[in-house]
């Protein structure tokens, strides 16, 4: 007879080497304790995590959704997240020649295996080849001029699923999206403005923040928010934006792409904003607005995110890999 779920072991074990989310990045860690309360389901277990190379004061109790198996695929994802963060903090060090080659609107610095390897208007050189798995130390972590943004766990999980769907399963987010970014921002504005004093600075800050997200999205989609497999799709969409196409002619990225790509921007915003000249008070206000918006979006994932990705034809897959 099959064992009951209560008698089954949790998915992760004591002393197991894993990768664990801390903020928006993943770090190598070890499970030093597992806690399962009586009657609790195995998947609801709590794990005490020790991050490799970090002081014991950083040990933390986490749930299953913050942990990933220590596999080659997950190590690659961790490395890519780290590389993207390094690119944001290095500043515009790339040569003009590199920008001409890779920094056009029709190019992308984001690929499944070279997500930060190209130039962009927001950063310089990417990681050197061969650095397939390089996680930063505690000292480097503290030295990064980042803005701490509490990002909902379910959106982080969807970000990982999105990465797997595109880079591993060769699938695409439907575009044009049924719920474009511009529509989502309008819905959030309609929800949030009535909750603020009419004509107050709080309303002005909200409107400025949403306009900033829209502008960042429009400018960064083709540069840093696409995986390599999505570039051919983007190229076709871009042609339609520049044409007299009855559906897409004259439109922008925020009017065409949806929340899946928006989340990619949101996790990058703290590092992008760290490269600006904003004063601390403005940064604090912006952080509050981003937390509110991210929290709201995390509560409406079923309303806006697609339930299924598209599987493109074989000729697209071949074209994307060429």
JSON list of C-alpha atoms in Angstrom, two decimals, residues 80-210:
[
{"chain": "A", "resi": 80, "resn": "UNK", "atom": "CA", "xyz": [22.59, 34.48, -15.17]},
{"chain": "A", "resi": 81, "resn": "UNK", "atom": "CA", "xyz": [20.80, 36.37, -12.41]},
{"chain": "A", "resi": 82, "resn": "UNK", "atom": "CA", "xyz": [24.18, 37.23, -10.88]},
{"chain": "A", "resi": 83, "resn": "UNK", "atom": "CA", "xyz": [25.60, 38.29, -14.23]},
{"chain": "A", "resi": 84, "resn": "UNK", "atom": "CA", "xyz": [22.68, 40.59, -14.88]},
{"chain": "A", "resi": 85, "resn": "UNK", "atom": "CA", "xyz": [23.14, 42.20, -11.47]},
{"chain": "A", "resi": 86, "resn": "UNK", "atom": "CA", "xyz": [26.87, 42.70, -12.13]},
{"chain": "A", "resi": 87, "resn": "UNK", "atom": "CA", "xyz": [26.13, 44.29, -15.48]},
{"chain": "A", "resi": 88, "resn": "UNK", "atom": "CA", "xyz": [23.81, 46.81, -13.86]},
{"chain": "A", "resi": 89, "resn": "UNK", "atom": "CA", "xyz": [26.39, 47.85, -11.24]},
{"chain": "A", "resi": 90, "resn": "UNK", "atom": "CA", "xyz": [29.36, 48.11, -13.59]},
{"chain": "A", "resi": 91, "resn": "UNK", "atom": "CA", "xyz": [27.96, 51.14, -15.38]},
{"chain": "A", "resi": 92, "resn": "UNK", "atom": "CA", "xyz": [28.41, 52.13, -19.03]},
{"chain": "A", "resi": 93, "resn": "UNK", "atom": "CA", "xyz": [31.93, 50.79, -19.55]},
{"chain": "A", "resi": 94, "resn": "UNK", "atom": "CA", "xyz": [31.32, 49.21, -22.94]},
{"chain": "A", "resi": 95, "resn": "UNK", "atom": "CA", "xyz": [33.05, 50.72, -25.96]},
{"chain": "A", "resi": 96, "resn": "UNK", "atom": "CA", "xyz": [31.18, 52.68, -28.58]},
{"chain": "A", "resi": 97, "resn": "UNK", "atom": "CA", "xyz": [31.97, 49.96, -31.05]},
{"chain": "A", "resi": 98, "resn": "UNK", "atom": "CA", "xyz": [30.17, 47.43, -28.90]},
{"chain": "A", "resi": 99, "resn": "UNK", "atom": "CA", "xyz": [27.14, 49.65, -28.62]},
{"chain": "A", "resi": 100, "resn": "UNK", "atom": "CA", "xyz": [26.93, 50.02, -32.37]},
{"chain": "A", "resi": 101, "resn": "UNK", "atom": "CA", "xyz": [27.12, 46.29, -32.82]},
{"chain": "A", "resi": 102, "resn": "UNK", "atom": "CA", "xyz": [24.74, 45.16, -30.12]},
{"chain": "A", "resi": 103, "resn": "UNK", "atom": "CA", "xyz": [22.93, 48.17, -28.74]},
{"chain": "A", "resi": 104, "resn": "UNK", "atom": "CA", "xyz": [20.35, 48.80, -31.45]},
{"chain": "A", "resi": 105, "resn": "UNK", "atom": "CA", "xyz": [16.64, 48.51, -30.88]},
{"chain": "A", "resi": 106, "resn": "UNK", "atom": "CA", "xyz": [16.63, 45.29, -32.87]},
{"chain": "A", "resi": 107, "resn": "UNK", "atom": "CA", "xyz": [19.18, 43.54, -30.67]},
{"chain": "A", "resi": 108, "resn": "UNK", "atom": "CA", "xyz": [19.01, 42.02, -27.22]},
{"chain": "A", "resi": 109, "resn": "UNK", "atom": "CA", "xyz": [21.56, 41.68, -24.46]},
{"chain": "A", "resi": 110, "resn": "UNK", "atom": "CA", "xyz": [19.47, 38.99, -22.87]},
{"chain": "A", "resi": 111, "resn": "UNK", "atom": "CA", "xyz": [19.89, 35.39, -24.03]},
{"chain": "A", "resi": 112, "resn": "UNK", "atom": "CA", "xyz": [19.21, 32.11, -22.32]},
{"chain": "A", "resi": 113, "resn": "UNK", "atom": "CA", "xyz": [22.90, 31.50, -21.89]},
{"chain": "A", "resi": 114, "resn": "UNK", "atom": "CA", "xyz": [24.22, 35.05, -22.45]},
{"chain": "A", "resi": 115, "resn": "UNK", "atom": "CA", "xyz": [21.59, 37.15, -20.76]},
{"chain": "A", "resi": 116, "resn": "UNK", "atom": "CA", "xyz": [24.03, 39.91, -19.88]},
{"chain": "A", "resi": 117, "resn": "UNK", "atom": "CA", "xyz": [26.72, 39.37, -22.48]},
{"chain": "A", "resi": 118, "resn": "UNK", "atom": "CA", "xyz": [25.79, 42.24, -24.81]},
{"chain": "A", "resi": 119, "resn": "UNK", "atom": "CA", "xyz": [25.92, 46.00, -24.52]},
{"chain": "A", "resi": 120, "resn": "UNK", "atom": "CA", "xyz": [22.90, 48.08, -23.57]},
{"chain": "A", "resi": 121, "resn": "UNK", "atom": "CA", "xyz": [22.05, 51.60, -22.62]},
{"chain": "A", "resi": 122, "resn": "UNK", "atom": "CA", "xyz": [21.95, 50.50, -18.98]},
{"chain": "A", "resi": 123, "resn": "UNK", "atom": "CA", "xyz": [25.19, 48.60, -18.59]},
{"chain": "A", "resi": 124, "resn": "UNK", "atom": "CA", "xyz": [28.57, 47.69, -19.99]},
{"chain": "A", "resi": 125, "resn": "UNK", "atom": "CA", "xyz": [30.41, 44.45, -20.48]},
{"chain": "A", "resi": 126, "resn": "UNK", "atom": "CA", "xyz": [28.86, 41.18, -19.42]},
{"chain": "A", "resi": 127, "resn": "UNK", "atom": "CA", "xyz": [30.52, 38.19, -17.74]},
{"chain": "A", "resi": 128, "resn": "UNK", "atom": "CA", "xyz": [33.56, 36.59, -19.33]},
{"chain": "A", "resi": 129, "resn": "UNK", "atom": "CA", "xyz": [33.09, 33.31, -21.14]},
{"chain": "A", "resi": 130, "resn": "UNK", "atom": "CA", "xyz": [33.73, 30.35, -18.92]},
{"chain": "A", "resi": 131, "resn": "UNK", "atom": "CA", "xyz": [32.10, 31.91, -15.88]},
{"chain": "A", "resi": 132, "resn": "UNK", "atom": "CA", "xyz": [29.23, 29.49, -16.05]},
{"chain": "A", "resi": 133, "resn": "UNK", "atom": "CA", "xyz": [28.72, 29.38, -12.31]},
{"chain": "A", "resi": 134, "resn": "UNK", "atom": "CA", "xyz": [29.96, 32.27, -10.24]},
{"chain": "A", "resi": 135, "resn": "UNK", "atom": "CA", "xyz": [28.00, 33.44, -7.19]},
{"chain": "A", "resi": 136, "resn": "UNK", "atom": "CA", "xyz": [29.03, 36.57, -5.38]},
{"chain": "A", "resi": 137, "resn": "UNK", "atom": "CA", "xyz": [30.33, 36.61, -1.82]},
{"chain": "A", "resi": 138, "resn": "UNK", "atom": "CA", "xyz": [28.78, 38.38, 1.15]},
{"chain": "A", "resi": 139, "resn": "UNK", "atom": "CA", "xyz": [31.24, 41.27, 0.85]},
{"chain": "A", "resi": 140, "resn": "UNK", "atom": "CA", "xyz": [30.42, 41.78, -2.82]},
{"chain": "A", "resi": 141, "resn": "UNK", "atom": "CA", "xyz": [26.73, 41.57, -2.04]},
{"chain": "A", "resi": 142, "resn": "UNK", "atom": "CA", "xyz": [26.99, 44.42, 0.46]},
{"chain": "A", "resi": 143, "resn": "UNK", "atom": "CA", "xyz": [29.14, 46.48, -1.90]},
{"chain": "A", "resi": 144, "resn": "UNK", "atom": "CA", "xyz": [26.50, 46.51, -4.64]},
{"chain": "A", "resi": 145, "resn": "UNK", "atom": "CA", "xyz": [24.71, 49.91, -4.79]},
{"chain": "A", "resi": 146, "resn": "UNK", "atom": "CA", "xyz": [21.31, 48.27, -5.04]},
{"chain": "A", "resi": 147, "resn": "UNK", "atom": "CA", "xyz": [17.87, 49.27, -3.86]},
{"chain": "A", "resi": 148, "resn": "UNK", "atom": "CA", "xyz": [16.29, 46.54, -1.77]},
{"chain": "A", "resi": 149, "resn": "UNK", "atom": "CA", "xyz": [12.90, 45.63, -3.17]},
{"chain": "A", "resi": 150, "resn": "UNK", "atom": "CA", "xyz": [10.71, 43.01, -1.54]},
{"chain": "A", "resi": 151, "resn": "UNK", "atom": "CA", "xyz": [9.51, 40.93, -4.47]},
{"chain": "A", "resi": 152, "resn": "UNK", "atom": "CA", "xyz": [6.56, 38.54, -3.95]},
{"chain": "A", "resi": 153, "resn": "UNK", "atom": "CA", "xyz": [7.56, 34.88, -3.90]},
{"chain": "A", "resi": 154, "resn": "UNK", "atom": "CA", "xyz": [4.89, 33.84, -6.39]},
{"chain": "A", "resi": 155, "resn": "UNK", "atom": "CA", "xyz": [6.20, 36.32, -8.96]},
{"chain": "A", "resi": 156, "resn": "UNK", "atom": "CA", "xyz": [9.74, 35.01, -8.44]},
{"chain": "A", "resi": 157, "resn": "UNK", "atom": "CA", "xyz": [8.45, 31.49, -9.02]},
{"chain": "A", "resi": 158, "resn": "UNK", "atom": "CA", "xyz": [6.68, 32.63, -12.19]},
{"chain": "A", "resi": 159, "resn": "UNK", "atom": "CA", "xyz": [9.91, 34.26, -13.35]},
{"chain": "A", "resi": 160, "resn": "UNK", "atom": "CA", "xyz": [11.70, 30.93, -13.04]},
{"chain": "A", "resi": 161, "resn": "UNK", "atom": "CA", "xyz": [8.87, 29.12, -14.84]},
{"chain": "A", "resi": 162, "resn": "UNK", "atom": "CA", "xyz": [9.01, 31.75, -17.57]},
{"chain": "A", "resi": 163, "resn": "UNK", "atom": "CA", "xyz": [12.75, 31.15, -18.00]},
{"chain": "A", "resi": 164, "resn": "UNK", "atom": "CA", "xyz": [12.22, 27.41, -18.27]},
{"chain": "A", "resi": 165, "resn": "UNK", "atom": "CA", "xyz": [9.33, 27.73, -20.73]},
{"chain": "A", "resi": 166, "resn": "UNK", "atom": "CA", "xyz": [11.33, 29.90, -23.12]},
{"chain": "A", "resi": 167, "resn": "UNK", "atom": "CA", "xyz": [14.89, 28.60, -22.80]},
{"chain": "A", "resi": 168, "resn": "UNK", "atom": "CA", "xyz": [14.27, 24.92, -22.06]},
{"chain": "A", "resi": 169, "resn": "UNK", "atom": "CA", "xyz": [10.89, 24.14, -23.61]},
{"chain": "A", "resi": 170, "resn": "UNK", "atom": "CA", "xyz": [11.30, 26.37, -26.70]},
{"chain": "A", "resi": 171, "resn": "UNK", "atom": "CA", "xyz": [8.00, 28.11, -26.09]},
{"chain": "A", "resi": 172, "resn": "UNK", "atom": "CA", "xyz": [6.92, 31.72, -26.51]},
{"chain": "A", "resi": 173, "resn": "UNK", "atom": "CA", "xyz": [4.68, 34.15, -24.68]},
{"chain": "A", "resi": 174, "resn": "UNK", "atom": "CA", "xyz": [1.76, 34.97, -27.04]},
{"chain": "A", "resi": 175, "resn": "UNK", "atom": "CA", "xyz": [2.32, 38.35, -28.69]},
{"chain": "A", "resi": 176, "resn": "UNK", "atom": "CA", "xyz": [0.42, 40.60, -29.03]},
{"chain": "A", "resi": 177, "resn": "UNK", "atom": "CA", "xyz": [-0.50, 39.82, -25.45]},
{"chain": "A", "resi": 178, "resn": "UNK", "atom": "CA", "xyz": [-4.17, 39.79, -24.41]},
{"chain": "A", "resi": 179, "resn": "UNK", "atom": "CA", "xyz": [-3.18, 41.92, -21.38]},
{"chain": "A", "resi": 180, "resn": "UNK", "atom": "CA", "xyz": [-0.46, 44.36, -22.46]},
{"chain": "A", "resi": 181, "resn": "UNK", "atom": "CA", "xyz": [1.65, 46.26, -19.95]},
{"chain": "A", "resi": 182, "resn": "UNK", "atom": "CA", "xyz": [-0.07, 49.58, -20.71]},
{"chain": "A", "resi": 183, "resn": "UNK", "atom": "CA", "xyz": [-3.45, 48.03, -19.87]},
{"chain": "A", "resi": 184, "resn": "UNK", "atom": "CA", "xyz": [-2.13, 46.55, -16.61]},
{"chain": "A", "resi": 185, "resn": "UNK", "atom": "CA", "xyz": [-0.70, 49.91, -15.54]},
{"chain": "A", "resi": 186, "resn": "UNK", "atom": "CA", "xyz": [-4.02, 51.59, -16.34]},
{"chain": "A", "resi": 187, "resn": "UNK", "atom": "CA", "xyz": [-5.89, 49.01, -14.26]},
{"chain": "A", "resi": 188, "resn": "UNK", "atom": "CA", "xyz": [-3.55, 49.52, -11.32]},
{"chain": "A", "resi": 189, "resn": "UNK", "atom": "CA", "xyz": [-3.91, 53.30, -11.60]},
{"chain": "A", "resi": 190, "resn": "UNK", "atom": "CA", "xyz": [-7.71, 52.98, -11.59]},
{"chain": "A", "resi": 191, "resn": "UNK", "atom": "CA", "xyz": [-7.44, 50.78, -8.48]},
{"chain": "A", "resi": 192, "resn": "UNK", "atom": "CA", "xyz": [-4.93, 52.88, -6.56]},
{"chain": "A", "resi": 193, "resn": "UNK", "atom": "CA", "xyz": [-5.80, 56.53, -7.26]},
{"chain": "A", "resi": 194, "resn": "UNK", "atom": "CA", "xyz": [-9.18, 56.43, -5.44]},
{"chain": "A", "resi": 195, "resn": "UNK", "atom": "CA", "xyz": [-7.30, 55.21, -2.35]},
{"chain": "A", "resi": 196, "resn": "UNK", "atom": "CA", "xyz": [-5.21, 58.39, -2.21]},
{"chain": "A", "resi": 197, "resn": "UNK", "atom": "CA", "xyz": [-6.19, 61.98, -1.33]},
{"chain": "A", "resi": 198, "resn": "UNK", "atom": "CA", "xyz": [-7.38, 63.73, -4.49]},
{"chain": "A", "resi": 199, "resn": "UNK", "atom": "CA", "xyz": [-4.88, 66.23, -5.84]},
{"chain": "A", "resi": 200, "resn": "UNK", "atom": "CA", "xyz": [-2.19, 65.18, -3.36]},
{"chain": "A", "resi": 201, "resn": "UNK", "atom": "CA", "xyz": [1.49, 64.59, -3.99]},
{"chain": "A", "resi": 202, "resn": "UNK", "atom": "CA", "xyz": [0.81, 60.87, -3.43]},
{"chain": "A", "resi": 203, "resn": "UNK", "atom": "CA", "xyz": [-1.23, 60.81, -6.63]},
{"chain": "A", "resi": 204, "resn": "UNK", "atom": "CA", "xyz": [1.49, 62.69, -8.50]},
{"chain": "A", "resi": 205, "resn": "UNK", "atom": "CA", "xyz": [4.14, 60.21, -7.31]},
{"chain": "A", "resi": 206, "resn": "UNK", "atom": "CA", "xyz": [1.97, 57.28, -8.41]},
{"chain": "A", "resi": 207, "resn": "UNK", "atom": "CA", "xyz": [1.43, 58.74, -11.87]},
{"chain": "A", "resi": 208, "resn": "UNK", "atom": "CA", "xyz": [5.14, 59.51, -12.28]},
{"chain": "A", "resi": 209, "resn": "UNK", "atom": "CA", "xyz": [6.06, 55.98, -11.20]},
{"chain": "A", "resi": 210, "resn": "UNK", "atom": "CA", "xyz": [3.69, 54.29, -13.63]}
]
